[in-house]
XYZ file of C-alpha atoms in Angstrom:
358
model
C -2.040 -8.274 22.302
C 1.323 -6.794 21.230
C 3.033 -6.384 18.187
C 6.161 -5.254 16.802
C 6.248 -4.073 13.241
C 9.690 -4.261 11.068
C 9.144 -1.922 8.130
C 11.385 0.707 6.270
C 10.921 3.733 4.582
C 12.625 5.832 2.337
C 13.540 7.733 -0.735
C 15.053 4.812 -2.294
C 12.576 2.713 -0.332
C 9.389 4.745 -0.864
C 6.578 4.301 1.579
C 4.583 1.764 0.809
C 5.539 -0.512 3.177
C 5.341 1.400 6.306
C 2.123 2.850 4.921
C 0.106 -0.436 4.442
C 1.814 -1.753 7.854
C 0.415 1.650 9.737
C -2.740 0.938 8.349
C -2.719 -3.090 9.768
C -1.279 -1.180 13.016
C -4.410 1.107 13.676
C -7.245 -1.613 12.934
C -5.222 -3.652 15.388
C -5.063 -1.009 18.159
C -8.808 -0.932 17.949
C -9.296 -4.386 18.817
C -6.824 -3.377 21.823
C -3.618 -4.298 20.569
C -0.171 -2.453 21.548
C 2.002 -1.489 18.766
C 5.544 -1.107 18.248
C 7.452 -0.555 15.234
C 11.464 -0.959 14.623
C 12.613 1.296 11.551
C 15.704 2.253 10.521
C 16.487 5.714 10.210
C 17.195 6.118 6.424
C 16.864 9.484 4.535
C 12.764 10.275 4.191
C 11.656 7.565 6.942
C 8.642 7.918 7.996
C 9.287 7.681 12.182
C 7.448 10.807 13.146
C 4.324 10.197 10.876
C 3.775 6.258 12.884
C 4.538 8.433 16.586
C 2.062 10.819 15.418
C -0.181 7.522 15.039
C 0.533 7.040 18.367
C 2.700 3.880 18.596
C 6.054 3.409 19.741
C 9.281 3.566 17.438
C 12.396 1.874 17.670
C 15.302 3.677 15.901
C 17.621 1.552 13.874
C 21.032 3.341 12.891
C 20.440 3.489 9.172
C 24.270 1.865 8.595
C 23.058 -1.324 10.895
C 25.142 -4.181 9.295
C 23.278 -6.681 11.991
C 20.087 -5.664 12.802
C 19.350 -8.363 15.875
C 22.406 -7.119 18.425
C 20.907 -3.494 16.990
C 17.232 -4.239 18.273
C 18.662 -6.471 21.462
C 20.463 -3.142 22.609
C 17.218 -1.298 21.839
C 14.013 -3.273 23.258
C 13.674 -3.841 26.621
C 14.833 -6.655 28.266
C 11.740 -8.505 29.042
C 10.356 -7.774 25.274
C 7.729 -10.132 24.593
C 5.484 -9.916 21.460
C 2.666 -12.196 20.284
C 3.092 -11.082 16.647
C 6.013 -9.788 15.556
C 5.035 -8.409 11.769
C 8.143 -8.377 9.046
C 7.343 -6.276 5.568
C 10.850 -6.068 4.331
C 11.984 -7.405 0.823
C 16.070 -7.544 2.398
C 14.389 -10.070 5.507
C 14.102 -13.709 5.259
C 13.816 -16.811 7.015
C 17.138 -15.705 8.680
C 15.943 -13.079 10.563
C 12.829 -14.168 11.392
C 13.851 -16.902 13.004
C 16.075 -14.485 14.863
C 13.566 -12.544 16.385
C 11.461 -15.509 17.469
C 13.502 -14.327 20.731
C 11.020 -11.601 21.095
C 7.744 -12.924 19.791
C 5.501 -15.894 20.054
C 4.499 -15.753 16.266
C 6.147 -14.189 13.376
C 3.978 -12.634 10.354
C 5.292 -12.252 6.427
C 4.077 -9.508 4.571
C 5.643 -10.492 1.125
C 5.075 -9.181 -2.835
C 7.870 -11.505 -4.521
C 7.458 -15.163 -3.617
C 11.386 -15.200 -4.062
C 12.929 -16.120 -0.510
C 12.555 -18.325 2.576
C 10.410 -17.311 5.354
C 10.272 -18.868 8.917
C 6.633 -17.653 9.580
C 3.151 -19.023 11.129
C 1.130 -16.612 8.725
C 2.434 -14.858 5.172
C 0.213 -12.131 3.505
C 0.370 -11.121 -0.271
C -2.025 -9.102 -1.255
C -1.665 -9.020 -5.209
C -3.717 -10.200 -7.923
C -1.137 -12.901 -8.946
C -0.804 -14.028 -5.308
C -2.000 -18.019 -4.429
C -0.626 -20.399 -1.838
C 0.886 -22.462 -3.962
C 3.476 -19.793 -5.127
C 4.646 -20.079 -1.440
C 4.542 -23.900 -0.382
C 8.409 -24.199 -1.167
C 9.120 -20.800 1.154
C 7.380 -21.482 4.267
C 6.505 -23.902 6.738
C 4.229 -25.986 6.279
C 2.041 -25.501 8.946
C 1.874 -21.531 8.025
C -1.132 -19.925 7.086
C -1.725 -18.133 3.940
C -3.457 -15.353 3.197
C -3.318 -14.570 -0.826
C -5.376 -11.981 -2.775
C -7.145 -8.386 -2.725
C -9.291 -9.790 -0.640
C -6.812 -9.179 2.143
C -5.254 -5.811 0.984
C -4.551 -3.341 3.559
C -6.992 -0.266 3.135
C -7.756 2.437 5.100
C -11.925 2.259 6.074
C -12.241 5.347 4.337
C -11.621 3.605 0.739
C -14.447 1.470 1.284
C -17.036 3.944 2.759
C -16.937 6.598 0.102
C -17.529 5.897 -3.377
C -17.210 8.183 -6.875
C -19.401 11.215 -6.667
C -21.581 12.434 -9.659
C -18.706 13.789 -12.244
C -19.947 17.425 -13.638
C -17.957 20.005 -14.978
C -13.944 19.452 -16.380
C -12.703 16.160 -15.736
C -10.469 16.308 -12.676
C -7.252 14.244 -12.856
C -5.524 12.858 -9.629
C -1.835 11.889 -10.347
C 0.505 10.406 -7.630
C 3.358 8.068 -7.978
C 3.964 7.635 -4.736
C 6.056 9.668 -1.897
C 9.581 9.909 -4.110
C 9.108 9.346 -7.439
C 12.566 8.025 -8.168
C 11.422 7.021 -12.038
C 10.348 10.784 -12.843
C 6.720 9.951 -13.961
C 4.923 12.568 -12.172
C 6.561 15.334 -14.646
C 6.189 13.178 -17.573
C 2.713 12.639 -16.769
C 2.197 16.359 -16.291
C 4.093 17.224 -19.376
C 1.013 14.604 -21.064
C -1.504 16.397 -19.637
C -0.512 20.198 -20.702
C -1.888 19.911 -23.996
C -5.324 18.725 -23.397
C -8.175 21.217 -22.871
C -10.599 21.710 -20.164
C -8.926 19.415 -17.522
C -8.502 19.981 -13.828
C -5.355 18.555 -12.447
C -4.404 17.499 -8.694
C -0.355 16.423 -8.309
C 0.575 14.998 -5.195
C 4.281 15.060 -4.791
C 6.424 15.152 -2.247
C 8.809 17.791 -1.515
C 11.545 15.544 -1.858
C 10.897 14.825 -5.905
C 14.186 15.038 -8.107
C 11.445 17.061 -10.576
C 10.042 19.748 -8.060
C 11.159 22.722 -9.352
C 10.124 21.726 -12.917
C 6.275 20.573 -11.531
C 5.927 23.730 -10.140
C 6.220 25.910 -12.897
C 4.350 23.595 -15.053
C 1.938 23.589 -12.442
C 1.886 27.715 -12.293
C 0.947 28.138 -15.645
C -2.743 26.605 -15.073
C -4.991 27.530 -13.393
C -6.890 24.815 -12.508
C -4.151 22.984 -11.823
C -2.876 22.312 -7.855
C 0.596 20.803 -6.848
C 0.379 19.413 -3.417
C 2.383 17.824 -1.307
C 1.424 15.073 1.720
C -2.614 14.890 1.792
C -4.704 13.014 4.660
C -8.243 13.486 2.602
C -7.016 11.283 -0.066
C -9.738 9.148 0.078
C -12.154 12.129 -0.537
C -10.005 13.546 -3.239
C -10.145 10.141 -5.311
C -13.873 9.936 -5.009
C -14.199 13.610 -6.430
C -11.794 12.371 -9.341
C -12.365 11.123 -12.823
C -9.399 9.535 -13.555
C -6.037 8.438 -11.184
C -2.668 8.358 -13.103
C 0.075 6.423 -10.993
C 1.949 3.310 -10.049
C 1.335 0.057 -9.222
C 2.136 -0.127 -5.671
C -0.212 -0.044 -2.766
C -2.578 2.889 -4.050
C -3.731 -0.140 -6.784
C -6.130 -1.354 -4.200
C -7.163 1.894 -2.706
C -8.261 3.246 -6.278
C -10.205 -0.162 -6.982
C -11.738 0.231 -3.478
C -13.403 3.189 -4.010
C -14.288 2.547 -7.929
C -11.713 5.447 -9.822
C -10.925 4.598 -12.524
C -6.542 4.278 -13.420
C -3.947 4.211 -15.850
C -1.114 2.383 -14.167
C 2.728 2.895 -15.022
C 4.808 0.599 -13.518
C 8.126 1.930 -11.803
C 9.230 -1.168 -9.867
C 10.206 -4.572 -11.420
C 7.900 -6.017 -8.586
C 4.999 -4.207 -9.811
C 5.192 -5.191 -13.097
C 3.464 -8.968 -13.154
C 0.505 -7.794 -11.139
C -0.226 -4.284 -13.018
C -0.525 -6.358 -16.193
C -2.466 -9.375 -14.819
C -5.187 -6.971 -13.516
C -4.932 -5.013 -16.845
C -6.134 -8.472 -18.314
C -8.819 -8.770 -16.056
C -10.304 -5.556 -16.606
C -9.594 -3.450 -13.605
C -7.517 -0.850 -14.955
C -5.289 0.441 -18.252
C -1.891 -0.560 -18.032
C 1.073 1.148 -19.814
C 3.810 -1.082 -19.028
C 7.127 -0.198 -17.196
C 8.035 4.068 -16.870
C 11.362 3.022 -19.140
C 9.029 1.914 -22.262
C 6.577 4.650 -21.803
C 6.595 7.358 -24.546
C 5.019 10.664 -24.298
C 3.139 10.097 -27.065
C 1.564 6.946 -25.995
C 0.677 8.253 -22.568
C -1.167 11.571 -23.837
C -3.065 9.324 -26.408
C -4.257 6.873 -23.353
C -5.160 9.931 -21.432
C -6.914 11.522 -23.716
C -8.950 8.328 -24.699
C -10.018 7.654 -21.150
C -10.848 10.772 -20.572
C -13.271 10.364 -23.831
C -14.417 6.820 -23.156
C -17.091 6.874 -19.927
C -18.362 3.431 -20.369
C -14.711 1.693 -20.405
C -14.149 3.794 -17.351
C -17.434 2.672 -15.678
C -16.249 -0.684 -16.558
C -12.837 -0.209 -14.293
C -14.583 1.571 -11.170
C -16.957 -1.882 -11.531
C -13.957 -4.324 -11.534
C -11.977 -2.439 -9.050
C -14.951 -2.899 -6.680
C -16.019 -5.898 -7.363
C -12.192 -7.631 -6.809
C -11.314 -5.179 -3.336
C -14.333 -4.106 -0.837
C -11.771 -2.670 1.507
C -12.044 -5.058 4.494
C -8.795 -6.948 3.690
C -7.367 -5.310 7.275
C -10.043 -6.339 8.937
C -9.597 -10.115 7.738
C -5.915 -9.646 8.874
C -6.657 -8.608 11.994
C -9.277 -10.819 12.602
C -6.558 -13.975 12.256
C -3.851 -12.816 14.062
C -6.154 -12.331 17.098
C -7.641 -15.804 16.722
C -4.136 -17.387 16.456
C -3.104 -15.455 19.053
C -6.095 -16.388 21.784
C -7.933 -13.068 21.811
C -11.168 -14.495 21.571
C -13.092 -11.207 22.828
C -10.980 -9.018 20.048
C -11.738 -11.730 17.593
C -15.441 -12.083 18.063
C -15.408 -8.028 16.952
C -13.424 -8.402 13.921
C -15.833 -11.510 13.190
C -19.228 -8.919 13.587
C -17.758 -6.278 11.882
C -16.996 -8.615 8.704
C -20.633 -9.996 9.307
C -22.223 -6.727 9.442
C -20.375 -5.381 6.079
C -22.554 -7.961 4.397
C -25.868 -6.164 4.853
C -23.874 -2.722 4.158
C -25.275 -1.215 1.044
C -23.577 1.759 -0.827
């Protein structure tokens, strides 16, 4: 089977969506599949990290004004995808139906329910996500997969779990590659008053606030400032507590069971940070703009303090996300695509989860 992924990155952008698409990407290529993906070359893409993954990459010029003479000129001639895979908020119906000149079957990844889309299968992953919200934006005949039951983890997320917590409480904070809303320093500035706490920072070297994080950083220390990680799975399960966004590390954190305190920094975030507040999976702050210093070392420090509420979140989290979503993905596009050997696998490993005990 192959498939062409159409995802950006960025450091207006962020990562998320090349991130979650590179994670569909390699639990397809082990059912067999060739990948592709088409990016355009904005400032902080993230085209050497999906080579490095080992699939091809199709350079878009980052001023592209029409972006299906830019990828005719690019793929080859006799292109032909089953799937071609779109996860772009600025693509719609228009150029799907576009590229249908390349690909037997066009996939939706979508977070907003707010535009056409000329697809045979749309994913949304969120809490808030149903079928219904997309019956006026797609055809009728598409398939839709709604829910954290189809988020796009990693397998490491699902096969570790929290270890025993002894010693300081250890504090993993991350708002994603950029940090555009400035959250990581505010959230560090939080944290410098309270005693006998270990602090991780990821943050990339790109942040507005670097120079400031790393002298905050330098004057404890148990405290580490770090920038790209590929244990993060391991260094979640070692944590007590995960201060971020509400982007795609939301299922990852449930996965595992860590317990969060979610600031929102994206107006798309915002509905499903607070419905799974509601439901008990995490502590939700509300948008970065409304969040006051105060309030945010107060909600730290009471976390930090209360062990059964966060018990309660790490049992939510997993409860709502066992980390097979990709797996469920993968498993229909094979099927609709006639794969029936790749299919069958996808269809024993979800089988064989069910006996699985952690």
């Amino acid at each position: 089977m192959k498939v062409l992924f159409r995802a950006d990155a960025g450091s207006h952008l962020g990562i998320g969506h090349v991130a979650r698409c590179l994670t569909l990407a390699q639990v397809l290529a082990s059912g067999g599949a060739q990948i592709s993906f088409a990016c355009r070359a904005l400032p902080g893409h993230q085209m050497q990290r999906i080579a490095e993954a080992g699939h091809e990459v199709f350079s878009l010029p980052a001023d592209t004004l029409d972006e299906i003479p830019a990828l005719q000129a690019l793929l080859p001639a006799e292109a032909c995808f089953d799937w071609i895979l779109v996860d772009h908020y600025q693509l719609d119906a228009r150029w799907e139906s576009a590229a249908r000149r390349w690909g037997r079957r066009v996939m939706a990844i979508d977070d907003l329910a707010d535009r056409p889309h000329d697809c045979d299968l749309l994913l949304d992953q969120n809490f808030t996500a149903s079928a219904a919200l997309y019956h006026r934006w797609v055809p009728a005949a598409c398939q839709i997969l709604a829910g954290p039951r189809h988020a796009l983890l990693r397998p490491a997320f699902r096969q570790l779990r929290p270890a025993a917590q002894t010693g300081p409480s250890r504090v993993l904070v991350s708002f994603g590659g950029f940090d555009q809303a400035g959250m990581t320093l505010r959230t560090l500035q939080a944290l410098d008053g309270l005693e006998g706490v270990e602090v991780q920072c990821i943050a990339g070297h790109s942040s507005p606030d670097l120079a400031a994080l790393q002298s905050l950083v330098a004057r404890h220390p148990g405290w580490a400032l770090l920038n790209f990680v590929n244990d993060l799975p391991e260094r979640m399960a070692a944590a007590t507590l995960f201060i971020g966004a509400g982007g795609g590390t939301t299922w990852e954190r449930a996965a595992i069971g860590l317990p969060s305190l979610c600031i929102g920094v994206a107006p798309n975030q915002y509905a499903n940070a607070e419905a799974l507040a509601q439901a008990g999976l995490h502590l939700y702050l509300g948008p970065a703009e409304q969040v006051t210093m105060a309030a945010l070392h107060q909600a730290i420090a009471e976390l930090l303090g209360n062990l059964p509420q966060r018990q309660h979140f790490a049992a939510r989290g997993m409860a709502l996300v066992d980390g097979l979503g990709a797996q469920r993905v993968a498993l229909a596009l094979f099927q609709a695509a006639g794969y029936t050997q790749a299919a069958g696998h996808f269809e024993q490993v979800l089988k064989d989860s069910q006996h699985e005990q952690f």
